[in-house]
Short mmCIF file of C-alpha atoms in Angstrom, two decimals:
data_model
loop_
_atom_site.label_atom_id
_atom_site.label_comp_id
_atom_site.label_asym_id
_atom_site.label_seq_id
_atom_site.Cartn_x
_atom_site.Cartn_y
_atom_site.Cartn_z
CA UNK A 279 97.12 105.38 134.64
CA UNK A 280 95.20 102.36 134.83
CA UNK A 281 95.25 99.94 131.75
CA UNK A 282 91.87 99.46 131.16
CA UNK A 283 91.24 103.63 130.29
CA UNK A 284 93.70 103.14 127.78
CA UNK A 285 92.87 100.89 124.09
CA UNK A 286 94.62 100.45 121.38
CA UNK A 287 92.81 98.62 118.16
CA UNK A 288 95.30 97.69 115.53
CA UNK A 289 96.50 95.50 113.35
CA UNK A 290 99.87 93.14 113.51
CA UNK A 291 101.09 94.03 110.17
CA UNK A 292 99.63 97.40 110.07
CA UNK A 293 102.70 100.23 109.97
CA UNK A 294 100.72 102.86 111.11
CA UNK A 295 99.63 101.04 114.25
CA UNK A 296 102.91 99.84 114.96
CA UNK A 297 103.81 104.24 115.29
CA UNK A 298 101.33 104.17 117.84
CA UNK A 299 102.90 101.22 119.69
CA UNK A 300 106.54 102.37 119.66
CA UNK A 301 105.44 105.84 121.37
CA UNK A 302 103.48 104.11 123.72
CA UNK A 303 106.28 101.80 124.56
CA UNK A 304 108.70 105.24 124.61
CA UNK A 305 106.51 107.01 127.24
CA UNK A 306 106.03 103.72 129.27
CA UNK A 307 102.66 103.92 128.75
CA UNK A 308 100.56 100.76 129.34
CA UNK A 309 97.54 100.30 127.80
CA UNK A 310 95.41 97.54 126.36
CA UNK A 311 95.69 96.13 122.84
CA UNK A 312 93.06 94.86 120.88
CA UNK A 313 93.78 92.91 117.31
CA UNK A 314 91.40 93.85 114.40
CA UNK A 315 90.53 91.35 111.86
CA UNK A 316 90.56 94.04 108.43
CA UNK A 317 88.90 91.71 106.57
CA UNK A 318 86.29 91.77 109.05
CA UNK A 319 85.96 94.84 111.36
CA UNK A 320 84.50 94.64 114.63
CA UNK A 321 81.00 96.67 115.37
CA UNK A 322 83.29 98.46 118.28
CA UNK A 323 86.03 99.37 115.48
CA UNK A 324 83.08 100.76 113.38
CA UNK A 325 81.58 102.67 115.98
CA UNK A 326 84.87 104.58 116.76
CA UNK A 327 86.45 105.16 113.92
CA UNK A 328 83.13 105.77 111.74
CA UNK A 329 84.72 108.40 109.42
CA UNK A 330 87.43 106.42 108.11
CA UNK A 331 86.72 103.02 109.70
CA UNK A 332 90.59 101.95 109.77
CA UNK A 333 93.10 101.52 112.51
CA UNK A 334 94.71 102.66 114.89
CA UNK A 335 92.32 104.03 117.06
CA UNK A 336 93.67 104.98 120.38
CA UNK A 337 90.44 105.13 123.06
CA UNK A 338 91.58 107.18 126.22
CA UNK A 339 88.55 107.75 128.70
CA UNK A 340 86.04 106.39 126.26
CA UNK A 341 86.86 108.75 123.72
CA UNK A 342 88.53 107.85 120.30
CA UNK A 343 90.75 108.61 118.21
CA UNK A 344 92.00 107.95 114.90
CA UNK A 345 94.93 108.89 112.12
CA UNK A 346 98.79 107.99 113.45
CA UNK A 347 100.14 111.28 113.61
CA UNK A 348 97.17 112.51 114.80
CA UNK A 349 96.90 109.82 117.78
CA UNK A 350 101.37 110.67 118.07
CA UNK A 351 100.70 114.53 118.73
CA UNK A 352 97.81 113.24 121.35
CA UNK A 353 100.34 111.21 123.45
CA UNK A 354 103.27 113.93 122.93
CA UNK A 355 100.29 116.13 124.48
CA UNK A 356 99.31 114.16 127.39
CA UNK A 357 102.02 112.20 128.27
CA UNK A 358 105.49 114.42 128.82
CA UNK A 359 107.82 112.05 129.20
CA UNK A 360 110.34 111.59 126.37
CA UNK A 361 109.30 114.12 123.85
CA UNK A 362 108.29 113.13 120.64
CA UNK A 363 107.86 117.19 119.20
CA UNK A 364 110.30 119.53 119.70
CA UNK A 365 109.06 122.78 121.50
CA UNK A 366 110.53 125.31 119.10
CA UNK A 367 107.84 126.19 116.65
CA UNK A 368 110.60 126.03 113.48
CA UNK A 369 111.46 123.19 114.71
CA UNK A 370 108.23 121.64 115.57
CA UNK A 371 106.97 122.83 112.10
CA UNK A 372 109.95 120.95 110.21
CA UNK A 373 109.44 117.51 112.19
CA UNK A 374 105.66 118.09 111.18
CA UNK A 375 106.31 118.70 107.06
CA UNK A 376 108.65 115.60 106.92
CA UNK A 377 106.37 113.38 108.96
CA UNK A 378 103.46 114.72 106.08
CA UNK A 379 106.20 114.17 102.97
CA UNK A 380 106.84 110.54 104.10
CA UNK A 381 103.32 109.77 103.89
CA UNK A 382 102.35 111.75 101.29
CA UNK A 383 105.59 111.17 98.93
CA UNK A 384 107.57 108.49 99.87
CA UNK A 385 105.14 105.98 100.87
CA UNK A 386 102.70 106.40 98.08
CA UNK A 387 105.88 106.30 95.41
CA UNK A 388 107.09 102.88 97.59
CA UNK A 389 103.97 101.29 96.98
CA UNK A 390 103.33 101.96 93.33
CA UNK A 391 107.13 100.42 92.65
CA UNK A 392 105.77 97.52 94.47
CA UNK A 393 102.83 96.57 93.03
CA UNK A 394 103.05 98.39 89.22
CA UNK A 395 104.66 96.81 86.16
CA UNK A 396 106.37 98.00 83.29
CA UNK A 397 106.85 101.59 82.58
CA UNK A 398 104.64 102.54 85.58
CA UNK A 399 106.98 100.66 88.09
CA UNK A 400 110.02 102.36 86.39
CA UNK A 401 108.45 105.67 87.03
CA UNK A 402 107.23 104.60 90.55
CA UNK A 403 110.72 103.34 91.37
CA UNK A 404 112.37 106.55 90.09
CA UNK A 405 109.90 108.91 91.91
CA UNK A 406 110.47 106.53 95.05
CA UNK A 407 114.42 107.03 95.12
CA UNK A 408 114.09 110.51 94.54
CA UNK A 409 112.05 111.00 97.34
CA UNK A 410 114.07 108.95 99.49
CA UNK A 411 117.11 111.08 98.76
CA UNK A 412 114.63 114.06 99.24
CA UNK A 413 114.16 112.65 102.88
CA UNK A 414 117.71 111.79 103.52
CA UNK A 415 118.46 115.63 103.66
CA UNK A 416 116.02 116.08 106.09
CA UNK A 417 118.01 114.65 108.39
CA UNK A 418 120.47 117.28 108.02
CA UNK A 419 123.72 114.96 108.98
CA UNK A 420 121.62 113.98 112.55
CA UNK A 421 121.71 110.81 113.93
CA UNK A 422 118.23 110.73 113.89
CA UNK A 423 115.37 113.14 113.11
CA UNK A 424 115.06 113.61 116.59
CA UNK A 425 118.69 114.22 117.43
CA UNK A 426 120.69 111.58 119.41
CA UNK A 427 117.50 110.39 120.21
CA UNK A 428 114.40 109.37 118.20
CA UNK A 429 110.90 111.42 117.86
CA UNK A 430 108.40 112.40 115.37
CA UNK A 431 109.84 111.62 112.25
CA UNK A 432 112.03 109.18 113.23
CA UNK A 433 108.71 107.09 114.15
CA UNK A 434 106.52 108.58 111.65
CA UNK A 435 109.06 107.04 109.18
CA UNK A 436 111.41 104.49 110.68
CA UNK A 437 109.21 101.60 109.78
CA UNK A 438 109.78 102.00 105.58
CA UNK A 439 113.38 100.83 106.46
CA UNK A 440 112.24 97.04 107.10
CA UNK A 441 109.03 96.96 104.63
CA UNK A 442 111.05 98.64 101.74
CA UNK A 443 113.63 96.61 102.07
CA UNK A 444 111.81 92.76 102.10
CA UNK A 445 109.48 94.29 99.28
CA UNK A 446 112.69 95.34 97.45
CA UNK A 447 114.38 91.56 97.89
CA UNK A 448 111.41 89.92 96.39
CA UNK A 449 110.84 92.40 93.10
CA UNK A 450 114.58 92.22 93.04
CA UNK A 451 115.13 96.32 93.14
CA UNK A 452 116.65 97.81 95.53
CA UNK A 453 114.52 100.79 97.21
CA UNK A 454 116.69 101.30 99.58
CA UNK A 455 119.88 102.28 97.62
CA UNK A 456 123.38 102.58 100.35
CA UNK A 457 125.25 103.78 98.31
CA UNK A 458 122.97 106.58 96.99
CA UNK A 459 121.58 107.51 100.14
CA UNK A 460 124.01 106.56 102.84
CA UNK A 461 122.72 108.93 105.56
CA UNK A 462 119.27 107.28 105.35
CA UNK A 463 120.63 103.84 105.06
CA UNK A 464 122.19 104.11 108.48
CA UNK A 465 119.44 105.61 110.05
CA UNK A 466 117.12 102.70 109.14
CA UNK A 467 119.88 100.32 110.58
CA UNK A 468 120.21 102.34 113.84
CA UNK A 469 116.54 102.92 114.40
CA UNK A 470 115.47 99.62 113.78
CA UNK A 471 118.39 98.37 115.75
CA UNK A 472 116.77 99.97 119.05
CA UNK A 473 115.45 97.34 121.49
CA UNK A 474 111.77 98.99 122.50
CA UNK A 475 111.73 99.56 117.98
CA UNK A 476 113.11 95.95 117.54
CA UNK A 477 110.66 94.34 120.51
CA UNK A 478 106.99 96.21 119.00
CA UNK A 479 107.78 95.21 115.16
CA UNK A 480 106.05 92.15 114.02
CA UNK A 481 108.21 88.76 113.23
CA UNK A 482 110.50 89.14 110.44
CA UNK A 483 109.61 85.68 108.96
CA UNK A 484 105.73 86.71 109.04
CA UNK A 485 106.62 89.82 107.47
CA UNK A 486 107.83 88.85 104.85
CA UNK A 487 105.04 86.25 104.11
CA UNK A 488 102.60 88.93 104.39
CA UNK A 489 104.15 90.78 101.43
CA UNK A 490 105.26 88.17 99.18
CA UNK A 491 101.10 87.16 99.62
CA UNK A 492 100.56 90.99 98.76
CA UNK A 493 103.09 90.67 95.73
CA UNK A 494 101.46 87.39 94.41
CA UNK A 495 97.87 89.12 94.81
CA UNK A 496 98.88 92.06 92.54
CA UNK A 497 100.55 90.00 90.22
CA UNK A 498 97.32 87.62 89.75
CA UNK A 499 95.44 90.82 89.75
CA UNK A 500 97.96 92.22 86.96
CA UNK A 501 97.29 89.24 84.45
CA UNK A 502 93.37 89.11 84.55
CA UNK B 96 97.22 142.77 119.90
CA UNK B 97 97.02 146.53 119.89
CA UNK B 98 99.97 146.76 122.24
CA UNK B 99 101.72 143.90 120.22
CA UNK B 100 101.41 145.90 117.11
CA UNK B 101 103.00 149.19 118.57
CA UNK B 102 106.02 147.26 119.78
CA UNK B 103 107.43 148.01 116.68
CA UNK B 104 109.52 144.50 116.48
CA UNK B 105 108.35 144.16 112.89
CA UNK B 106 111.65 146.56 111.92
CA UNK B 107 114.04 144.03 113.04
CA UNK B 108 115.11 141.43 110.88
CA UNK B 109 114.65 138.87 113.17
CA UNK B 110 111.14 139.07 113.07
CA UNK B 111 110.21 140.21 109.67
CA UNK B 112 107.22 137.99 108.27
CA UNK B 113 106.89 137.85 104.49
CA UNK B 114 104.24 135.64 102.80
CA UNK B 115 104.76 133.95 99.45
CA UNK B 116 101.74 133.16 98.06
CA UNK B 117 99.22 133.82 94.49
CA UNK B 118 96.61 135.55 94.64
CA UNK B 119 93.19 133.50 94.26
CA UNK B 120 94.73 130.34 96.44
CA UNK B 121 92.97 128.98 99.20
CA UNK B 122 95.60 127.55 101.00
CA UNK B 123 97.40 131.16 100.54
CA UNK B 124 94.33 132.23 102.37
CA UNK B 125 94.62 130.04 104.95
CA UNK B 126 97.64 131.60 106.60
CA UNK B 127 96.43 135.46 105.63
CA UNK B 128 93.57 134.43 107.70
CA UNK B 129 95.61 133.36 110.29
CA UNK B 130 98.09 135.92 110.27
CA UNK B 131 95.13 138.31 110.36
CA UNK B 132 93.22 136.64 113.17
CA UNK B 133 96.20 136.75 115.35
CA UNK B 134 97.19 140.64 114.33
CA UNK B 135 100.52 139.56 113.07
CA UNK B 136 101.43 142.32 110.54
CA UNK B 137 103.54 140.86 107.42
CA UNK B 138 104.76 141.26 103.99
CA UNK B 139 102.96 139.37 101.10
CA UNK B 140 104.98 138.69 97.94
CA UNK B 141 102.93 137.44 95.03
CA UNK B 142 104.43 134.45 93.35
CA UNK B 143 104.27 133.16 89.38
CA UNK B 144 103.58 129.32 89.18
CA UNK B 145 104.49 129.38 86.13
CA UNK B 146 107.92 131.89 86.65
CA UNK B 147 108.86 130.50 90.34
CA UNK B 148 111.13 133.24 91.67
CA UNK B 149 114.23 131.82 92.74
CA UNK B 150 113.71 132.77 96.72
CA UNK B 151 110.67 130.50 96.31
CA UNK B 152 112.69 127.87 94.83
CA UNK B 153 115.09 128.15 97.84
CA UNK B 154 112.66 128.60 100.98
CA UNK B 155 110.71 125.63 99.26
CA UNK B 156 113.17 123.23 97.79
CA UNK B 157 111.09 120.18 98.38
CA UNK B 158 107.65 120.99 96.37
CA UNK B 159 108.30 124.42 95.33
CA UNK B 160 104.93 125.40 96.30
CA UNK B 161 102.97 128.34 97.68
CA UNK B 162 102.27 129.04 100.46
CA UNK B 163 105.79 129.54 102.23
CA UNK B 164 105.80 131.80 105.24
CA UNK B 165 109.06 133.60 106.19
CA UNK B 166 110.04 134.01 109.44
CA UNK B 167 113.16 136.13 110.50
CA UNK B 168 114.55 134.76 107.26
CA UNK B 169 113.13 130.95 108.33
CA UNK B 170 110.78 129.47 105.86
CA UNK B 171 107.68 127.51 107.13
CA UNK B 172 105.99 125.37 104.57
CA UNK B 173 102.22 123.49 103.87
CA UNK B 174 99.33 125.43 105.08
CA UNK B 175 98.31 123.69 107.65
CA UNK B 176 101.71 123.28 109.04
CA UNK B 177 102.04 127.39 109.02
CA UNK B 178 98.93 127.82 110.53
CA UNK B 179 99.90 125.70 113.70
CA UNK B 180 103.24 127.42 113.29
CA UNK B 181 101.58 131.14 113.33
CA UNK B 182 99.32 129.84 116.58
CA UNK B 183 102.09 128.32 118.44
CA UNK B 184 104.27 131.93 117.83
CA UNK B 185 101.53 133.79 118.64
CA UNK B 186 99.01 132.31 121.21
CA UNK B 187 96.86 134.96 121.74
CA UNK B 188 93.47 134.35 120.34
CA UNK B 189 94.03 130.97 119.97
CA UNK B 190 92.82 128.81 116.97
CA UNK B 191 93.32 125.52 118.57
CA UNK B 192 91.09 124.16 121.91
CA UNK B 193 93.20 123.83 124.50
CA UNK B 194 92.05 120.72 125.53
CA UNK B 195 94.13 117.83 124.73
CA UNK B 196 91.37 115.44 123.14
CA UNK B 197 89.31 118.49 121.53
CA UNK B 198 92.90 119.68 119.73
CA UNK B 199 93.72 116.20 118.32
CA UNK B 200 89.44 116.11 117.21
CA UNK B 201 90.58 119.29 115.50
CA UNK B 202 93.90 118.19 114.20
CA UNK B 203 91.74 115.03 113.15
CA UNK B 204 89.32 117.27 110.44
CA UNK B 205 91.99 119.49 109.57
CA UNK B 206 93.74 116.57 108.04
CA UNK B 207 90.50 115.59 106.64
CA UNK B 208 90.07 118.81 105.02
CA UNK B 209 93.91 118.13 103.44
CA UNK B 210 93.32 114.57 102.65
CA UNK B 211 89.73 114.57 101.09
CA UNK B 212 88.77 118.80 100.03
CA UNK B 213 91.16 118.13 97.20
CA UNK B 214 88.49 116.23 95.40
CA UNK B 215 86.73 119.34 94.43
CA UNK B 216 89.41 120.78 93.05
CA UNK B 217 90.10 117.62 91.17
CA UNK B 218 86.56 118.65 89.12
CA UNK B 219 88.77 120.41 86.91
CA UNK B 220 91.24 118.29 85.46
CA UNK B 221 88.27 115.00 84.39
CA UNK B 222 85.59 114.47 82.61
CA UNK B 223 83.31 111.99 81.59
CA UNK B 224 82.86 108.87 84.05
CA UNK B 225 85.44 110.09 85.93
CA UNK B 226 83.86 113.78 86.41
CA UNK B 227 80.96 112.09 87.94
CA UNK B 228 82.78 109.58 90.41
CA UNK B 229 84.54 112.59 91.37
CA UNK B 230 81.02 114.51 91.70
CA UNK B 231 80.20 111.32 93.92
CA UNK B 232 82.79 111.36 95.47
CA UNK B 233 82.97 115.01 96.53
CA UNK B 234 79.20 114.39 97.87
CA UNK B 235 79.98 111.79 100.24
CA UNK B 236 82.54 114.01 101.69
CA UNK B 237 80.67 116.84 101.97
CA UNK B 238 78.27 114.79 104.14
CA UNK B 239 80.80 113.43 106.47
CA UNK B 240 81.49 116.99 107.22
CA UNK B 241 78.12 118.01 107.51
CA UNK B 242 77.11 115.17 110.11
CA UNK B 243 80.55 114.23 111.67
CA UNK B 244 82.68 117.30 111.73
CA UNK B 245 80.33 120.31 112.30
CA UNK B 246 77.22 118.58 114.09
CA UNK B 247 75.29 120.75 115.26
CA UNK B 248 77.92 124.00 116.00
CA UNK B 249 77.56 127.47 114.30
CA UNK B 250 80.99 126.89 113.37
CA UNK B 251 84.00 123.81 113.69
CA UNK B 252 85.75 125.84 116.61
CA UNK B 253 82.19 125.68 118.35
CA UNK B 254 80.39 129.86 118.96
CA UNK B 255 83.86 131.36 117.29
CA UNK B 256 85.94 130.06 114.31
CA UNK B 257 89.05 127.88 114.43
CA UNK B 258 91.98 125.89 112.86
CA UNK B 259 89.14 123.73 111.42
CA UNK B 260 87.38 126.61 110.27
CA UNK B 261 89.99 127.79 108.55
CA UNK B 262 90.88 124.49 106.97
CA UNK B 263 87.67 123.84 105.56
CA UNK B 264 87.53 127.87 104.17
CA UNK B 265 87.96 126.87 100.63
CA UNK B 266 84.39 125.42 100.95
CA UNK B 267 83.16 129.25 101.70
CA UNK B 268 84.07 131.29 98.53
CA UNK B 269 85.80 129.05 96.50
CA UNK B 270 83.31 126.48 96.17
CA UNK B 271 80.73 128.60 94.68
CA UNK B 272 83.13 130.11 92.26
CA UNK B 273 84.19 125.87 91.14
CA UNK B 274 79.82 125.14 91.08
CA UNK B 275 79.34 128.66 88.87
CA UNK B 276 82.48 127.59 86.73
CA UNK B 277 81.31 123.62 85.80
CA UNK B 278 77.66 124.33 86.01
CA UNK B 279 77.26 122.33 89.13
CA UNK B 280 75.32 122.39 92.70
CA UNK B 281 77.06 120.58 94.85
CA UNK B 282 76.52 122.16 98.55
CA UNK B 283 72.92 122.29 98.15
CA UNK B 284 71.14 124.23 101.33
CA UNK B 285 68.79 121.28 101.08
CA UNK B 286 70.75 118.65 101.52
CA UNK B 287 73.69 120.19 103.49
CA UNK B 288 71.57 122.61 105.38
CA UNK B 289 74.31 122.83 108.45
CA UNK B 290 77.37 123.26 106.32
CA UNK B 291 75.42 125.93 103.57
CA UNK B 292 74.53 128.11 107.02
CA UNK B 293 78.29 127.79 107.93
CA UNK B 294 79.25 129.06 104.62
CA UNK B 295 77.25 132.12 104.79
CA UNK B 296 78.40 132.86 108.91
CA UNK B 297 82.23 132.39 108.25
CA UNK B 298 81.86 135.23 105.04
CA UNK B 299 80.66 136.97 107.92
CA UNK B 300 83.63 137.10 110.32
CA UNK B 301 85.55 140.67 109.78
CA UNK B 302 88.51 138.94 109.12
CA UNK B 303 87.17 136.76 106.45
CA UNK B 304 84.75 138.58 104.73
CA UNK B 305 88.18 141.43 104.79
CA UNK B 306 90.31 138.93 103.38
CA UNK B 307 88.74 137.36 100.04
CA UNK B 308 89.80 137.26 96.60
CA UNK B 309 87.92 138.96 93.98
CA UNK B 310 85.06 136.96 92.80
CA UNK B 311 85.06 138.17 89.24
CA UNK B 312 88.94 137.74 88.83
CA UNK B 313 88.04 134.19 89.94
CA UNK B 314 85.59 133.04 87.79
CA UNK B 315 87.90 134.21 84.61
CA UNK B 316 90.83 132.29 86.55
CA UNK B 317 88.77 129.38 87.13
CA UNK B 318 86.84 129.20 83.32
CA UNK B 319 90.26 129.74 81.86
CA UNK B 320 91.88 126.53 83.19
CA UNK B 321 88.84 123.86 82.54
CA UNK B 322 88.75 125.13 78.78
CA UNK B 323 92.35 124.47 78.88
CA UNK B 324 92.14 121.54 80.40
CA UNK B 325 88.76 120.48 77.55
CA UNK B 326 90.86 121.68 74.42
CA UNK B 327 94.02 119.43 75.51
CA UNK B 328 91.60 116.33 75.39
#
């Protein structure tokens, strides 16, 4: 597959382009990556993505496409190697509701404890724990959500783990609780512990700038 | 199908399909149509929202919504989710292209239809400045689809319906029972000329027009909960 048929536009920060990298990088795809400015999207950017006008958009062949699980299932599709999907339907339909409740649930809930005050963030943090816990049992005692090795959910969801974690240290809550939810706990360590997971994420130290800028935004925003 | 149907595998457990759903949903609809389409005979159980039966409460722990589809005792939940799982069961007549790129364009606007069609529904539960962002709101949307999802196809699965079809079915009958209900026109035939055609062919598929809920009961459904929802303000 030569390089140049394959694009990926994201962002460094971005979680849901950094799914797209990590299957890429599991399949041994290569492909070419191109770095959106957000605060000012490129005419090509616009032009393939002119629904939503976000990233990731994957381009194979000239055509686009857009939405992380959506681009996930695409590779699973074309490229064979290292499943991301398992091929029982049951199955296939569980890894598919847990990849929807983490983005529907968990990360809203994560978000709102981040960046709410008062009564709101209590309520946000609650809802956020109890949907972590809610996630933890999808795991059902595995490893991972894949097995002994990672798919779907596992990179549909892995990347909480690091974000939840610095955003936690800086409001000073812990979102990520060990003790109540072991199972998950470890399974952030071990995923985020794997070399092609550890080599795509961005660097730690400009992480963590990133959101403490995003925490001092919200709380200018909060007093005016 | 006909030769599926007289296999007579529906008397083993194993295969037994039983629907929990209520009555006037769309999303409940969603999967009948499905289920339907592909000649998969089933059992539908009617739920209580407001009395959740305690098998509901145990094939759906997580949301403890409808629908859930029951398969040889293994629930399937979210619409969407049991629609892919009823076309991967069953191929025959399939409701997804087969192509790789035209399945993940379809994937792409069924998500849509889960991510944005909610804001019609959301017409019920506002008023006042936030009624009409939401009346914006659902406009805009309705033009995406119009322009960017069904172009210039009789229907989203191109000459016969499809997943996307049946995603976006709430727009069909529903719809016009939310407009009737708030005294509103949203899917003009003026201004969304494509998608009001669309509206009137997919009522027109057997299955579909087979598989409705009653209009009538609808509109008392529907009137009942926004004058609930305007004497609680």
């Amino acid at each position: 597959m030569a390089e140049d048929s394959l694009k990926l536009l994201g962002n460094w920060v971005s979680p849901y382009s950094l799914k797209v990298k990590w299957a890429l990088k599991l399949k041994g795809i290569q492909y070419q990556y191109v770095e959106e400015d957000l605060q000012n999207k490129s005419p090509m950017l616009l032009q393939y993505n002119p629904v939503y006008k976000k990233i990731p958009v994957l381009v194979h062949d000239d055509k686009p496409l857009a939405e992380s699980l959506i681009i996930l299932e695409y590779i699973d599709e074309v490229w064979k190697q290292n499943p991301l999907l398992p091929i029982d339907p049951y199955e296939r339909a569980k890894a598919r509701f847990w990849a929807k409740f983490v983005d529907d649930k968990c990360v809203p809930a994560l978000m709102a404890a981040f960046s709410k005050r008062g009564e709101e963030q209590e309520r946000a943090i609650k809802e956020a724990h109890e949907n972590l816990k809610i996630l933890e049992s999808g795991l059902e005692g595995k490893r991972f959500f894949g097995g002994e090795t990672i798919g779907f959910v596992d990179i549909a969801a892995g990347w909480i783990g690091r974000s939840a974690q610095m955003a936690g240290e800086i409001i000073g809550i812990k979102l990520i609780d060990a003790e109540t939810m072991p199972l998950l706990d470890s399974w952030f360590q071990d995923f985020l512990g794997i070399p092609l997971i550890k080599e795509c994420m961005p660097p730690q130290d400009k992480l963590l700038e990133h959101i403490k800028e995003l925490h001092t935004k919200n709380l200018t925003a909060a007093s005016t | 199908m006909t030769s599926y149907l007289c296999k007579g595998n529906q008397s083993s457990m194993a295969d037994q399909v039983k629907l929990h759903g209520t009555w006037s949903s769309p999303f409940v609809y969603r999967v009948i149509w499905a289920l339907k389409l592909k000649g998969v005979p089933y059992e539908y159980v009617e739920e209580d929202l407001f009395k959740k039966s305690p098998l509901l409460q145990q094939y759906n722990p997580v949301n403890k919504k409808i629908p859930v589809l029951v398969h040889g005792g293994k629930p399937v939940c979210e619409s969407m989710i049991i629609v892919e799982y009823i076309d991967q069961t069953w191929p025959h007549n399939p409701l997804l292209p087969t192509d790789p790129y035209e399945k993940a364009m379809a994937r792409f606007w069924v998500k849509f239809a889960e991510d944005k069609g909610s804001i019609i529904g959301s017409l019920f539960r506002v008023s006042g400045e936030e009624h009409e962002k939401a009346i914006k709101e659902s406009l805009e949307m309705l033009k995406i689809v119009e322009e960017h999802g069904l172009g210039e196809k009789t229907f989203f699965g191109g000459d016969k319906i499809g997943i996307v079809d049946i995603a976006f079915g709430a727009f069909s009958h529903w719809l016009g029972v939310i407009e009737e209900t708030l005294g509103l026109e949203l899917l003009q035939p003026n201004a969304f000329p494509r998608l009001h055609a669309w509206t009137k062919n997919f009522k027109e598929v057997p299955v579909i027009k087979d598989n409705l809920p009653d209009r009538d009961k609808m509109l008392v459904q529907l009137k009942g909960i926004r004058e609930m929802y305007l004497a609680s303000k």
